[in-house]
mmCIF file of C-alpha atoms in Angstrom:
data_model
loop_
_atom_site.group_PDB
_atom_site.id
_atom_site.type_symbol
_atom_site.label_atom_id
_atom_site.label_comp_id
_atom_site.label_asym_id
_atom_site.label_seq_id
_atom_site.Cartn_x
_atom_site.Cartn_y
_atom_site.Cartn_z
ATOM 1 C CA MET U 1485 -61.705 20.901 -0.549
ATOM 2 C CA GLU U 1486 -61.737 17.342 -1.781
ATOM 3 C CA THR U 1487 -59.526 18.368 -4.714
ATOM 4 C CA ILE U 1488 -56.905 19.819 -2.359
ATOM 5 C CA ILE U 1489 -56.923 16.663 -0.240
ATOM 6 C CA ASN U 1490 -56.453 14.495 -3.328
ATOM 7 C CA PHE U 1491 -53.587 16.724 -4.458
ATOM 8 C CA PHE U 1492 -51.778 16.283 -1.163
ATOM 9 C CA GLU U 1493 -52.412 12.548 -1.159
ATOM 10 C CA ASN U 1494 -51.110 12.085 -4.722
ATOM 11 C CA TYR U 1495 -48.272 14.608 -4.988
ATOM 12 C CA VAL U 1496 -47.158 15.640 -1.516
ATOM 13 C CA ALA U 1497 -47.430 12.445 0.478
ATOM 14 C CA TRP U 1498 -44.188 11.131 -1.007
ATOM 15 C CA LEU U 1499 -42.340 13.975 0.736
ATOM 16 C CA SER U 1500 -42.890 12.375 4.118
ATOM 17 C CA PHE U 1501 -39.651 11.194 5.688
ATOM 18 C CA PRO U 1502 -39.222 7.449 6.233
ATOM 19 C CA ARG U 1503 -38.505 6.060 9.662
ATOM 20 C CA ILE U 1504 -34.729 5.884 10.036
ATOM 21 C CA GLN U 1505 -33.218 3.406 12.451
ATOM 22 C CA VAL U 1506 -29.700 3.052 13.807
ATOM 23 C CA THR U 1507 -28.933 0.210 11.383
ATOM 24 C CA ASP U 1508 -29.923 2.464 8.468
ATOM 25 C CA ILE U 1509 -27.468 5.142 9.599
ATOM 26 C CA ILE U 1510 -24.685 2.557 9.959
ATOM 27 C CA GLU U 1511 -25.448 1.200 6.490
ATOM 28 C CA ILE U 1512 -25.387 4.693 4.953
ATOM 29 C CA LEU U 1513 -22.019 5.459 6.599
ATOM 30 C CA MET U 1514 -20.526 2.168 5.404
ATOM 31 C CA ILE U 1515 -21.699 2.734 1.825
ATOM 32 C CA ALA U 1516 -20.431 6.336 1.853
ATOM 33 C CA PHE U 1517 -17.063 5.170 3.233
ATOM 34 C CA ALA U 1518 -16.768 2.503 0.526
ATOM 35 C CA ILE U 1519 -17.771 4.874 -2.292
ATOM 36 C CA TYR U 1520 -15.292 7.523 -1.094
ATOM 37 C CA HIS U 1521 -12.359 5.097 -1.024
ATOM 38 C CA VAL U 1522 -13.316 3.650 -4.409
ATOM 39 C CA ILE U 1523 -13.300 7.158 -5.910
ATOM 40 C CA VAL U 1524 -9.928 7.960 -4.294
ATOM 41 C CA TRP U 1525 -8.464 4.687 -5.579
ATOM 42 C CA VAL U 1526 -9.841 5.239 -9.085
ATOM 43 C CA LYS U 1527 -8.330 8.737 -9.298
ATOM 44 C CA GLN U 1528 -4.878 7.370 -8.407
ATOM 45 C CA THR U 1529 -4.851 4.700 -11.132
ATOM 46 C CA ARG U 1530 -5.320 4.392 -14.871
ATOM 47 C CA ALA U 1531 -8.939 3.437 -14.153
ATOM 48 C CA TRP U 1532 -9.724 7.171 -13.861
ATOM 49 C CA MET U 1533 -9.453 7.468 -17.648
ATOM 50 C CA LEU U 1534 -11.763 4.468 -17.945
ATOM 51 C CA VAL U 1535 -14.359 6.191 -15.759
ATOM 52 C CA LYS U 1536 -14.234 9.253 -18.015
ATOM 53 C CA GLY U 1537 -14.798 7.029 -21.028
ATOM 54 C CA LEU U 1538 -17.751 5.322 -19.324
ATOM 55 C CA ILE U 1539 -19.297 8.719 -18.567
ATOM 56 C CA VAL U 1540 -19.056 9.638 -22.265
ATOM 57 C CA LEU U 1541 -20.702 6.338 -23.227
ATOM 58 C CA LEU U 1542 -23.442 6.916 -20.636
ATOM 59 C CA ILE U 1543 -24.179 10.325 -22.126
ATOM 60 C CA LEU U 1544 -24.381 8.793 -25.605
ATOM 61 C CA TRP U 1545 -26.735 6.111 -24.280
ATOM 62 C CA LEU U 1546 -29.023 8.755 -22.743
ATOM 63 C CA ILE U 1547 -29.094 10.695 -26.002
ATOM 64 C CA ALA U 1548 -29.885 7.531 -27.950
ATOM 65 C CA SER U 1549 -32.691 6.695 -25.503
ATOM 66 C CA ILE U 1550 -34.233 10.154 -25.782
ATOM 67 C CA LEU U 1551 -34.061 10.160 -29.600
ATOM 68 C CA ASN U 1552 -35.119 6.491 -29.887
ATOM 69 C CA LEU U 1553 -32.011 5.506 -31.832
ATOM 70 C CA ASN U 1554 -32.793 1.792 -31.793
ATOM 71 C CA VAL U 1555 -29.702 0.604 -33.659
ATOM 72 C CA ILE U 1556 -27.322 2.352 -31.266
ATOM 73 C CA LEU U 1557 -29.272 1.033 -28.261
ATOM 74 C CA TRP U 1558 -29.105 -2.493 -29.689
ATOM 75 C CA ILE U 1559 -25.311 -2.168 -30.054
ATOM 76 C CA PHE U 1560 -25.014 -0.942 -26.449
ATOM 77 C CA PHE U 1561 -27.022 -3.835 -25.008
ATOM 78 C CA LYS U 1562 -25.191 -6.465 -27.088
ATOM 79 C CA SER U 1563 -21.717 -5.197 -26.200
ATOM 80 C CA ILE U 1564 -22.175 -4.584 -22.471
ATOM 81 C CA ASN U 1565 -21.237 -8.157 -21.447
ATOM 82 C CA VAL U 1566 -18.133 -8.135 -23.624
ATOM 83 C CA GLY U 1567 -17.212 -4.693 -22.282
ATOM 84 C CA ILE U 1568 -17.340 -5.801 -18.640
ATOM 85 C CA THR U 1569 -15.107 -8.794 -19.388
ATOM 86 C CA ALA U 1570 -12.642 -6.604 -21.290
ATOM 87 C CA VAL U 1571 -12.461 -4.118 -18.394
ATOM 88 C CA ILE U 1572 -11.642 -6.908 -15.924
ATOM 89 C CA ILE U 1573 -8.873 -8.254 -18.170
ATOM 90 C CA VAL U 1574 -7.326 -4.874 -19.024
ATOM 91 C CA PHE U 1575 -7.356 -3.533 -15.471
ATOM 92 C CA GLN U 1576 -6.465 -6.789 -13.686
ATOM 93 C CA PRO U 1577 -3.255 -5.268 -12.171
ATOM 94 C CA GLU U 1578 -5.240 -2.346 -10.720
ATOM 95 C CA PHE U 1579 -7.851 -4.650 -9.199
ATOM 96 C CA ARG U 1580 -5.106 -6.825 -7.715
ATOM 97 C CA LYS U 1581 -3.363 -3.775 -6.248
ATOM 98 C CA ALA U 1582 -6.659 -2.576 -4.742
ATOM 99 C CA LEU U 1583 -7.163 -5.917 -2.966
ATOM 100 C CA GLU U 1584 -3.562 -5.827 -1.700
ATOM 101 C CA GLN U 1585 -4.094 -2.329 -0.310
ATOM 102 C CA LEU U 1586 -7.322 -3.498 1.327
ATOM 103 C CA GLY U 1587 -5.390 -6.266 3.043
ATOM 104 C CA GLN U 1588 -2.735 -3.786 4.212
ATOM 105 C CA ASN U 1589 -5.320 -1.332 5.545
ATOM 106 C CA ASN U 1590 -4.908 -0.642 9.265
ATOM 107 C CA LEU U 1591 -8.685 -0.757 9.688
ATOM 108 C CA VAL U 1592 -8.792 -4.388 8.544
ATOM 109 C CA MET U 1593 -5.624 -5.858 10.029
ATOM 110 C CA PRO U 1594 -6.717 -5.570 13.686
ATOM 111 C CA LEU U 1595 -9.724 -7.746 12.847
ATOM 112 C CA PHE U 1596 -7.611 -10.409 11.148
ATOM 113 C CA ASN U 1597 -4.327 -10.255 13.014
ATOM 114 C CA LEU U 1598 -2.711 -13.396 11.655
ATOM 115 C CA ASN U 1599 0.815 -12.231 12.495
ATOM 116 C CA GLU U 1600 0.358 -11.722 16.220
ATOM 117 C CA SER U 1601 3.117 -14.136 17.152
ATOM 118 C CA LYS U 1602 5.513 -12.542 14.661
ATOM 119 C CA ASP U 1603 4.863 -9.035 16.006
ATOM 120 C CA LYS U 1604 6.185 -10.047 19.415
ATOM 121 C CA ASN U 1605 9.664 -10.774 18.047
ATOM 122 C CA GLU U 1606 12.301 -8.282 17.050
ATOM 123 C CA ARG U 1607 12.716 -8.170 13.269
ATOM 124 C CA PHE U 1608 16.405 -7.382 13.260
ATOM 125 C CA SER U 1609 19.080 -6.341 15.703
ATOM 126 C CA ASP U 1610 20.791 -3.018 16.326
ATOM 127 C CA GLN U 1611 23.863 -4.449 14.638
ATOM 128 C CA THR U 1612 21.868 -4.960 11.428
ATOM 129 C CA VAL U 1613 20.575 -1.384 11.622
ATOM 130 C CA ALA U 1614 24.108 -0.058 12.022
ATOM 131 C CA GLY U 1615 25.357 -2.192 9.140
ATOM 132 C CA ILE U 1616 22.654 -1.004 6.757
ATOM 133 C CA VAL U 1617 23.178 2.674 7.646
ATOM 134 C CA LYS U 1618 26.970 2.475 7.390
ATOM 135 C CA ALA U 1619 26.915 0.605 4.071
ATOM 136 C CA THR U 1620 24.326 2.992 2.607
ATOM 137 C CA PHE U 1621 26.309 6.138 3.261
ATOM 138 C CA ASP U 1622 29.658 4.574 2.417
ATOM 139 C CA LEU U 1623 28.166 3.710 -0.974
ATOM 140 C CA ALA U 1624 26.719 7.215 -1.256
ATOM 141 C CA LYS U 1625 30.169 8.779 -0.746
ATOM 142 C CA THR U 1626 31.534 6.922 -3.772
ATOM 143 C CA LYS U 1627 28.295 7.382 -5.784
ATOM 144 C CA THR U 1628 27.761 3.655 -6.030
ATOM 145 C CA GLY U 1629 24.160 2.813 -6.858
ATOM 146 C CA ALA U 1630 22.371 0.516 -4.442
ATOM 147 C CA LEU U 1631 18.900 -0.859 -3.835
ATOM 148 C CA ILE U 1632 18.221 -2.446 -0.439
ATOM 149 C CA VAL U 1633 14.785 -3.895 0.390
ATOM 150 C CA ILE U 1634 13.968 -4.613 4.042
ATOM 151 C CA GLU U 1635 11.109 -7.081 4.453
ATOM 152 C CA LYS U 1636 8.439 -6.493 7.098
ATOM 153 C CA GLU U 1637 5.164 -8.447 7.349
ATOM 154 C CA ILE U 1638 4.463 -9.310 3.705
ATOM 155 C CA PRO U 1639 6.900 -11.964 2.406
ATOM 156 C CA LEU U 1640 8.994 -11.033 -0.625
ATOM 157 C CA ASN U 1641 9.523 -14.604 -1.819
ATOM 158 C CA GLU U 1642 8.178 -13.754 -5.264
ATOM 159 C CA PHE U 1643 10.967 -11.213 -5.827
ATOM 160 C CA GLU U 1644 13.571 -13.248 -3.959
ATOM 161 C CA LYS U 1645 13.220 -16.054 -6.512
ATOM 162 C CA THR U 1646 14.352 -13.709 -9.298
ATOM 163 C CA GLY U 1647 17.780 -13.246 -7.677
ATOM 164 C CA ILE U 1648 20.629 -15.335 -6.287
ATOM 165 C CA ALA U 1649 20.284 -16.789 -2.797
ATOM 166 C CA ILE U 1650 22.839 -15.477 -0.283
ATOM 167 C CA ASP U 1651 21.456 -16.329 3.179
ATOM 168 C CA SER U 1652 24.158 -14.546 5.133
ATOM 169 C CA LEU U 1653 24.278 -12.290 8.162
ATOM 170 C CA VAL U 1654 23.931 -8.607 7.287
ATOM 171 C CA SER U 1655 27.132 -6.583 7.471
ATOM 172 C CA SER U 1656 28.234 -3.311 5.972
ATOM 173 C CA GLN U 1657 31.241 -4.968 4.315
ATOM 174 C CA LEU U 1658 29.058 -7.537 2.560
ATOM 175 C CA LEU U 1659 26.589 -4.925 1.286
ATOM 176 C CA ILE U 1660 29.380 -2.682 0.009
ATOM 177 C CA ASN U 1661 31.045 -5.596 -1.755
ATOM 178 C CA ILE U 1662 27.791 -6.679 -3.427
ATOM 179 C CA PHE U 1663 27.097 -3.257 -4.959
ATOM 180 C CA GLU U 1664 30.711 -2.626 -6.013
ATOM 181 C CA HIS U 1665 31.024 -1.922 -9.733
ATOM 182 C CA ASN U 1666 31.952 -4.760 -12.099
ATOM 183 C CA THR U 1667 31.008 -7.488 -9.630
ATOM 184 C CA PRO U 1668 28.578 -10.309 -10.545
ATOM 185 C CA LEU U 1669 26.006 -9.323 -7.884
ATOM 186 C CA HIS U 1670 25.982 -5.523 -8.174
ATOM 187 C CA ASP U 1671 23.016 -5.301 -10.549
ATOM 188 C CA GLY U 1672 19.518 -5.481 -9.041
ATOM 189 C CA ALA U 1673 18.329 -5.324 -5.450
ATOM 190 C CA VAL U 1674 19.186 -7.134 -2.244
ATOM 191 C CA ILE U 1675 16.445 -8.392 0.074
ATOM 192 C CA ILE U 1676 17.024 -8.375 3.834
ATOM 193 C CA ARG U 1677 14.851 -10.600 5.996
ATOM 194 C CA ASN U 1678 15.315 -10.360 9.757
ATOM 195 C CA ASN U 1679 19.078 -10.341 10.390
ATOM 196 C CA ARG U 1680 20.007 -12.090 7.161
ATOM 197 C CA LEU U 1681 20.645 -11.004 3.623
ATOM 198 C CA ALA U 1682 18.330 -13.395 1.776
ATOM 199 C CA ALA U 1683 19.163 -12.731 -1.892
ATOM 200 C CA ALA U 1684 20.918 -10.359 -4.278
ATOM 201 C CA THR U 1685 20.435 -9.273 -7.923
ATOM 202 C CA CYS U 1686 16.651 -9.421 -7.437
ATOM 203 C CA TYR U 1687 14.393 -7.840 -10.043
ATOM 204 C CA LEU U 1688 11.621 -5.586 -8.748
ATOM 205 C CA PRO U 1689 8.438 -4.250 -10.390
ATOM 206 C CA LEU U 1690 8.531 -0.673 -11.650
ATOM 207 C CA THR U 1691 5.925 1.774 -10.408
ATOM 208 C CA ASP U 1692 3.112 2.900 -12.708
ATOM 209 C CA ASN U 1693 2.733 6.186 -10.840
ATOM 210 C CA LEU U 1694 2.671 8.991 -13.416
ATOM 211 C CA HIS U 1695 3.486 11.612 -10.765
ATOM 212 C CA VAL U 1696 6.991 10.291 -10.157
ATOM 213 C CA SER U 1697 9.621 12.868 -11.124
ATOM 214 C CA LYS U 1698 11.087 12.382 -14.592
ATOM 215 C CA ASP U 1699 14.630 12.830 -13.307
ATOM 216 C CA LEU U 1700 14.409 9.554 -11.377
ATOM 217 C CA GLY U 1701 15.795 6.439 -13.027
ATOM 218 C CA THR U 1702 14.909 2.770 -13.031
ATOM 219 C CA ARG U 1703 16.458 2.133 -9.596
ATOM 220 C CA HIS U 1704 14.145 4.657 -7.904
ATOM 221 C CA ARG U 1705 11.097 3.463 -9.834
ATOM 222 C CA ALA U 1706 11.825 -0.121 -8.812
ATOM 223 C CA GLY U 1707 12.182 0.951 -5.181
ATOM 224 C CA ILE U 1708 8.812 2.698 -5.296
ATOM 225 C CA GLY U 1709 7.232 -0.224 -7.152
ATOM 226 C CA VAL U 1710 8.161 -2.855 -4.588
ATOM 227 C CA SER U 1711 6.986 -0.581 -1.754
ATOM 228 C CA GLU U 1712 3.601 -0.340 -3.514
ATOM 229 C CA ALA U 1713 3.343 -4.122 -3.799
ATOM 230 C CA SER U 1714 4.281 -4.781 -0.151
ATOM 231 C CA ASP U 1715 4.836 -3.096 3.205
ATOM 232 C CA CYS U 1716 8.637 -3.175 2.930
ATOM 233 C CA LEU U 1717 11.080 -0.294 3.406
ATOM 234 C CA THR U 1718 13.388 0.311 0.442
ATOM 235 C CA VAL U 1719 16.682 2.202 0.580
ATOM 236 C CA ILE U 1720 17.923 3.686 -2.714
ATOM 237 C CA VAL U 1721 21.357 5.186 -3.369
ATOM 238 C CA SER U 1722 21.561 7.262 -6.543
ATOM 239 C CA GLU U 1723 24.474 6.465 -8.814
ATOM 240 C CA GLU U 1724 24.334 9.910 -10.427
ATOM 241 C CA THR U 1725 24.117 12.152 -7.363
ATOM 242 C CA GLY U 1726 25.039 9.904 -4.423
ATOM 243 C CA LYS U 1727 21.868 10.978 -2.618
ATOM 244 C CA VAL U 1728 20.006 8.523 -0.396
ATOM 245 C CA SER U 1729 16.243 8.054 -0.637
ATOM 246 C CA ILE U 1730 13.764 5.691 1.001
ATOM 247 C CA ALA U 1731 10.440 4.373 -0.280
ATOM 248 C CA ILE U 1732 7.569 3.365 2.011
ATOM 249 C CA GLY U 1733 4.023 2.574 0.911
ATOM 250 C CA GLY U 1734 4.610 3.915 -2.602
ATOM 251 C CA THR U 1735 5.947 7.243 -1.286
ATOM 252 C CA LEU U 1736 9.519 8.308 -2.031
ATOM 253 C CA ILE U 1737 11.374 10.394 0.560
ATOM 254 C CA ARG U 1738 14.447 11.919 -1.037
ATOM 255 C CA ASN U 1739 17.775 13.216 0.283
ATOM 256 C CA VAL U 1740 17.649 11.644 3.755
ATOM 257 C CA ASP U 1741 20.556 11.678 6.185
ATOM 258 C CA GLY U 1742 21.940 8.968 8.433
ATOM 259 C CA ASP U 1743 19.874 9.891 11.479
ATOM 260 C CA TYR U 1744 16.630 9.874 9.505
ATOM 261 C CA LEU U 1745 17.381 6.473 7.970
ATOM 262 C CA ARG U 1746 18.399 5.039 11.344
ATOM 263 C CA ASN U 1747 15.174 6.281 12.947
ATOM 264 C CA LYS U 1748 13.092 4.740 10.176
ATOM 265 C CA LEU U 1749 14.841 1.405 10.595
ATOM 266 C CA ILE U 1750 14.377 1.524 14.362
ATOM 267 C CA ALA U 1751 10.688 2.319 13.846
ATOM 268 C CA ILE U 1752 10.160 -0.909 11.875
ATOM 269 C CA GLN U 1753 12.578 -2.915 14.033
ATOM 270 C CA ASN U 1754 9.680 -4.001 16.248
ATOM 271 C CA LYS U 1755 11.954 -3.974 19.226
ATOM 272 C CA PRO U 1756 10.115 -4.878 22.439
ATOM 273 C CA VAL U 1757 9.851 -1.936 24.794
ATOM 274 C CA GLU U 1758 10.105 -2.490 28.506
ATOM 275 C CA GLY U 1759 7.004 -1.401 30.337
ATOM 276 C CA ASN U 1760 6.791 0.844 33.337
ATOM 277 C CA ASN U 1761 6.060 -2.144 35.576
ATOM 278 C CA LYS U 1762 8.664 -4.713 36.543
ATOM 279 C CA LYS U 1763 8.066 -8.068 38.228
ATOM 280 C CA VAL U 1764 10.292 -8.799 41.196
ATOM 281 C CA LYS U 1765 10.207 -12.275 42.745
ATOM 282 C CA LEU U 1766 9.898 -12.338 46.541
ATOM 283 C CA TRP U 1767 11.344 -14.907 48.867
ATOM 284 C CA LYS U 1768 7.923 -16.556 49.332
ATOM 285 C CA GLY U 1769 7.747 -17.380 45.627
ATOM 286 C CA ARG U 1770 5.274 -14.602 44.808
ATOM 287 C CA THR U 1771 5.754 -11.746 42.400
ATOM 288 C CA LYS U 1772 5.304 -8.129 43.243
ATOM 289 C CA ILE U 1773 4.742 -5.292 40.783
ATOM 290 C CA THR U 1774 7.116 -2.438 41.489
ATOM 291 C CA LYS U 1775 7.362 0.857 39.685
ATOM 292 C CA LYS U 1776 10.428 1.244 37.563
ATOM 293 C CA SER U 1777 12.358 4.344 38.483
#
């Protein structure tokens, strides 16, 4: 009997469940959420190949530990510090992109809403929307390539500096003239900020996404690249086919029509919407809330 009790004390007692509190559950959910998003991010970047290589090295390390291969273990331990530094240097763009995406995450922005005052103002007018749509499809009819970047919350000053400052009101005539063949400003992208065309001939970063179709050229890859680096909306007109595409958040939407483009522009216009309640001032100086018919 004493032997059975000792067996349970030594080998079965560890099976008892620990006391789990609410904070433990919250911590487990947070860690699981973080690990899931790290895995999703790794699979979408070149770091996925790095993870496969690290798994191979881990297997080799386990084999060396089991077989007591001291020389190989010594090499592993001596090179681990250099390896970590090399990984940080090689994959610096991926780490930077991950931090940018973390800052753009809708779960984080409500906690650090630094642009509250900007959100209350309309980004651009209906006239600007009409000018962009008209110019885009006029250029598409003549198969004139174009790349139009519309800034939202994240400033595009870094890319604006690579071009020529314009600082003019947006109009369809101006956009068409800029992208006309054999003109000094037709090469590169234009950046639109609010109701003004900030700069032209701007150079944009190309996307590293390996899943982008091979039939897309540099103009489309640049449009996707700048949408990955910021929250802008990019309008691309193909010079080969005359088709219009838009890029948002690293996703390319191809062959859009005028109504679709107009709706997308209106969606990011941030136009204040009148509520259902309207204040009416009474003769006594008070205000009364009346339902809007």
